[in-house]
PDB file of C-alpha atoms in Angstrom:
ATOM      1  CA  MET O   1       8.794  -0.304   1.525  1.00 74.00           C
ATOM      2  CA  ALA O   2       5.252  -1.595   1.144  1.00 80.00           C
ATOM      3  CA  ILE O   3       4.900  -2.258   4.859  1.00 84.00           C
ATOM      4  CA  PHE O   4       6.099   1.252   5.722  1.00 88.00           C
ATOM      5  CA  PHE O   5       3.564   2.873   3.381  1.00 84.00           C
ATOM      6  CA  ALA O   6       0.860   0.613   4.790  1.00 89.00           C
ATOM      7  CA  VAL O   7       1.631   1.659   8.355  1.00 89.00           C
ATOM      8  CA  VAL O   8       1.669   5.344   7.461  1.00 88.00           C
ATOM      9  CA  SER O   9      -1.520   5.074   5.402  1.00 88.00           C
ATOM     10  CA  GLY O  10      -3.257   3.036   8.085  1.00 87.00           C
ATOM     11  CA  PHE O  11      -2.320   5.615  10.692  1.00 89.00           C
ATOM     12  CA  LEU O  12      -3.656   8.442   8.521  1.00 86.00           C
ATOM     13  CA  ILE O  13      -6.893   6.553   7.865  1.00 85.00           C
ATOM     14  CA  PHE O  14      -7.501   5.793  11.537  1.00 88.00           C
ATOM     15  CA  SER O  15      -6.536   9.288  12.683  1.00 89.00           C
ATOM     16  CA  GLY O  16      -9.139  10.805  10.363  1.00 84.00           C
ATOM     17  CA  ASP O  17      -6.683  12.677   8.161  1.00 81.00           C
ATOM     18  CA  VAL O  18      -8.196  11.280   4.976  1.00 83.00           C
ATOM     19  CA  THR O  19     -10.554  12.666   2.380  1.00 84.00           C
ATOM     20  CA  PRO O  20     -12.834  10.611   0.153  1.00 85.00           C
ATOM     21  CA  THR O  21     -10.445  11.126  -2.762  1.00 86.00           C
ATOM     22  CA  THR O  22      -7.371   9.968  -0.850  1.00 86.00           C
ATOM     23  CA  LEU O  23      -9.044   6.957   0.764  1.00 88.00           C
ATOM     24  CA  ILE O  24      -8.632   4.638  -2.230  1.00 90.00           C
ATOM     25  CA  PRO O  25      -4.885   5.223  -2.766  1.00 90.00           C
ATOM     26  CA  MET O  26      -4.280   4.842   0.959  1.00 89.00           C
ATOM     27  CA  ALA O  27      -6.296   1.632   1.004  1.00 90.00           C
ATOM     28  CA  LEU O  28      -4.167   0.325  -1.875  1.00 91.00           C
ATOM     29  CA  SER O  29      -1.071   1.006   0.210  1.00 91.00           C
ATOM     30  CA  VAL O  30      -2.585  -0.889   3.135  1.00 92.00           C
ATOM     31  CA  VAL O  31      -3.324  -3.868   0.876  1.00 93.00           C
ATOM     32  CA  GLY O  32       0.249  -3.720  -0.410  1.00 92.00           C
ATOM     33  CA  GLY O  33       1.502  -3.824   3.162  1.00 92.00           C
ATOM     34  CA  ALA O  34      -0.672  -6.844   3.893  1.00 92.00           C
ATOM     35  CA  PHE O  35       0.871  -8.609   0.908  1.00 93.00           C
ATOM     36  CA  GLY O  36       4.301  -7.564   2.154  1.00 91.00           C
ATOM     37  CA  VAL O  37       3.692  -9.070   5.590  1.00 92.00           C
ATOM     38  CA  SER O  38       2.319 -12.244   4.051  1.00 93.00           C
ATOM     39  CA  THR O  39       5.535 -12.568   2.042  1.00 91.00           C
ATOM     40  CA  TYR O  40       7.358 -13.214   5.294  1.00 89.00           C
ATOM     41  CA  LEU O  41       4.763 -15.730   6.430  1.00 92.00           C
ATOM     42  CA  VAL O  42       5.185 -17.984   3.383  1.00 93.00           C
ATOM     43  CA  GLY O  43       8.968 -17.829   3.238  1.00 80.00           C
ATOM     44  CA  ASP O  44       9.294 -21.598   2.785  1.00 89.00           C
ATOM     45  CA  GLN O  45       7.409 -21.438  -0.549  1.00 94.00           C
ATOM     46  CA  PRO O  46       9.633 -19.360  -2.831  1.00 93.00           C
ATOM     47  CA  VAL O  47       7.266 -19.121  -5.812  1.00 94.00           C
ATOM     48  CA  LEU O  48       4.353 -17.891  -3.701  1.00 94.00           C
ATOM     49  CA  ALA O  49       6.614 -15.537  -1.756  1.00 92.00           C
ATOM     50  CA  ARG O  50       7.934 -14.047  -4.992  1.00 94.00           C
ATOM     51  CA  ARG O  51       4.410 -13.495  -6.329  1.00 94.00           C
ATOM     52  CA  LEU O  52       3.304 -11.899  -3.065  1.00 93.00           C
ATOM     53  CA  LEU O  53       6.347  -9.645  -3.104  1.00 92.00           C
ATOM     54  CA  VAL O  54       5.549  -8.487  -6.632  1.00 94.00           C
ATOM     55  CA  ALA O  55       1.911  -7.864  -5.625  1.00 94.00           C
ATOM     56  CA  ALA O  56       3.068  -5.916  -2.550  1.00 93.00           C
ATOM     57  CA  LEU O  57       5.320  -3.697  -4.634  1.00 93.00           C
ATOM     58  CA  VAL O  58       2.659  -3.127  -7.293  1.00 94.00           C
ATOM     59  CA  PHE O  59       0.027  -2.131  -4.738  1.00 94.00           C
ATOM     60  CA  ALA O  60       2.490   0.088  -2.868  1.00 92.00           C
ATOM     61  CA  VAL O  61       3.504   1.878  -6.066  1.00 93.00           C
ATOM     62  CA  LEU O  62      -0.140   2.261  -7.154  1.00 93.00           C
ATOM     63  CA  GLY O  63      -1.049   3.676  -3.763  1.00 91.00           C
ATOM     64  CA  LEU O  64       1.870   6.087  -3.718  1.00 91.00           C
ATOM     65  CA  ALA O  65       1.253   7.215  -7.296  1.00 93.00           C
ATOM     66  CA  GLY O  66      -2.443   7.637  -6.525  1.00 91.00           C
ATOM     67  CA  MET O  67      -1.713   9.770  -3.477  1.00 89.00           C
ATOM     68  CA  VAL O  68       0.676  11.970  -5.459  1.00 90.00           C
ATOM     69  CA  LEU O  69      -1.817  12.354  -8.311  1.00 91.00           C
ATOM     70  CA  VAL O  70      -4.660  13.189  -5.925  1.00 89.00           C
ATOM     71  CA  ARG O  71      -2.573  15.793  -4.101  1.00 84.00           C
ATOM     72  CA  VAL O  72      -1.253  17.399  -7.293  1.00 89.00           C
ATOM     73  CA  VAL O  73      -4.185  17.157  -9.698  1.00 88.00           C
ATOM     74  CA  ILE O  74      -7.388  17.080  -7.677  1.00 81.00           C
ATOM     75  CA  GLU O  75      -6.580  19.013  -4.507  1.00 68.00           C
ATOM     76  CA  ALA O  76      -4.388  21.641  -6.170  1.00 64.00           C
TER      77      ALA O  76
END
Protein backbone atom coordinates (compact mmCIF):
# COMPACT_ATOMS: atom_id res chain seq x y z
CA MET A 1 0.00 0.00 0.00
CA ALA A 2 2.68 2.49 1.01
CA ILE A 3 4.79 1.73 -2.04
CA PHE A 4 1.82 2.21 -4.37
CA PHE A 5 0.99 5.62 -2.88
CA ALA A 6 4.66 6.57 -3.09
CA VAL A 7 4.83 5.70 -6.78
CA VAL A 8 1.65 7.61 -7.57
CA SER A 9 2.72 10.62 -5.49
CA GLY A 10 6.20 10.59 -6.98
CA PHE A 11 4.75 10.51 -10.47
CA LEU A 12 2.44 13.44 -9.69
CA ILE A 13 5.31 15.43 -8.18
CA PHE A 14 7.62 14.85 -11.15
CA SER A 15 4.88 15.47 -13.72
CA GLY A 16 4.18 18.89 -12.20
CA ASP A 17 0.63 18.12 -11.10
CA VAL A 18 1.26 19.38 -7.58
CA THR A 19 0.43 22.58 -5.76
CA PRO A 20 2.33 23.99 -2.80
CA THR A 21 -0.42 22.78 -0.46
CA THR A 22 -0.40 19.21 -1.78
CA LEU A 23 3.39 18.88 -1.89
CA ILE A 24 3.80 18.01 1.80
CA PRO A 25 1.21 15.20 1.91
CA MET A 26 2.62 13.75 -1.30
CA ALA A 27 6.13 13.93 0.11
CA LEU A 28 4.93 12.06 3.20
CA SER A 29 3.60 9.32 0.93
CA VAL A 30 6.96 9.13 -0.84
CA VAL A 31 8.75 8.78 2.50
CA GLY A 32 6.29 6.06 3.48
CA GLY A 33 7.10 4.22 0.27
CA ALA A 34 10.81 4.49 0.98
CA PHE A 35 10.22 2.92 4.38
CA GLY A 36 8.12 0.24 2.70
CA VAL A 37 10.90 -0.65 0.27
CA SER A 38 13.45 -0.69 3.07
CA THR A 39 11.26 -3.19 4.92
CA TYR A 40 12.06 -5.71 2.21
CA LEU A 41 15.77 -4.92 2.36
CA VAL A 42 16.10 -5.75 6.06
CA GLY A 43 13.97 -8.88 6.01
CA ASP A 44 16.51 -10.88 8.03
CA GLN A 45 16.08 -8.52 11.03
CA PRO A 46 12.47 -8.97 12.12
CA VAL A 47 12.37 -6.24 14.78
CA LEU A 48 13.74 -3.58 12.43
CA ALA A 49 11.52 -4.78 9.60
CA ARG A 50 8.45 -4.55 11.83
CA ARG A 51 9.34 -1.00 12.91
CA LEU A 52 9.95 0.06 9.31
CA LEU A 53 6.64 -1.46 8.28
CA VAL A 54 4.81 0.48 10.98
CA ALA A 55 6.60 3.69 9.92
CA ALA A 56 5.69 3.02 6.27
CA LEU A 57 2.03 2.57 7.13
CA VAL A 58 1.95 5.65 9.36
CA PHE A 59 3.53 7.87 6.71
CA ALA A 60 1.28 6.45 3.99
CA VAL A 61 -1.84 7.08 6.07
CA LEU A 62 -0.66 10.60 7.00
CA GLY A 63 0.03 11.38 3.36
CA LEU A 64 -3.31 10.03 2.19
CA ALA A 65 -5.23 11.81 4.95
CA GLY A 66 -3.34 15.02 4.18
CA MET A 67 -4.18 14.81 0.49
CA VAL A 68 -7.86 14.21 1.26
CA LEU A 69 -7.96 17.10 3.74
CA VAL A 70 -6.21 19.45 1.32
CA ARG A 71 -8.58 18.55 -1.51
CA VAL A 72 -11.72 18.83 0.63
CA VAL A 73 -10.94 21.70 2.99
CA ILE A 74 -8.44 23.99 1.30
CA GLU A 75 -9.12 23.60 -2.41
CA ALA A 76 -12.91 23.31 -2.11
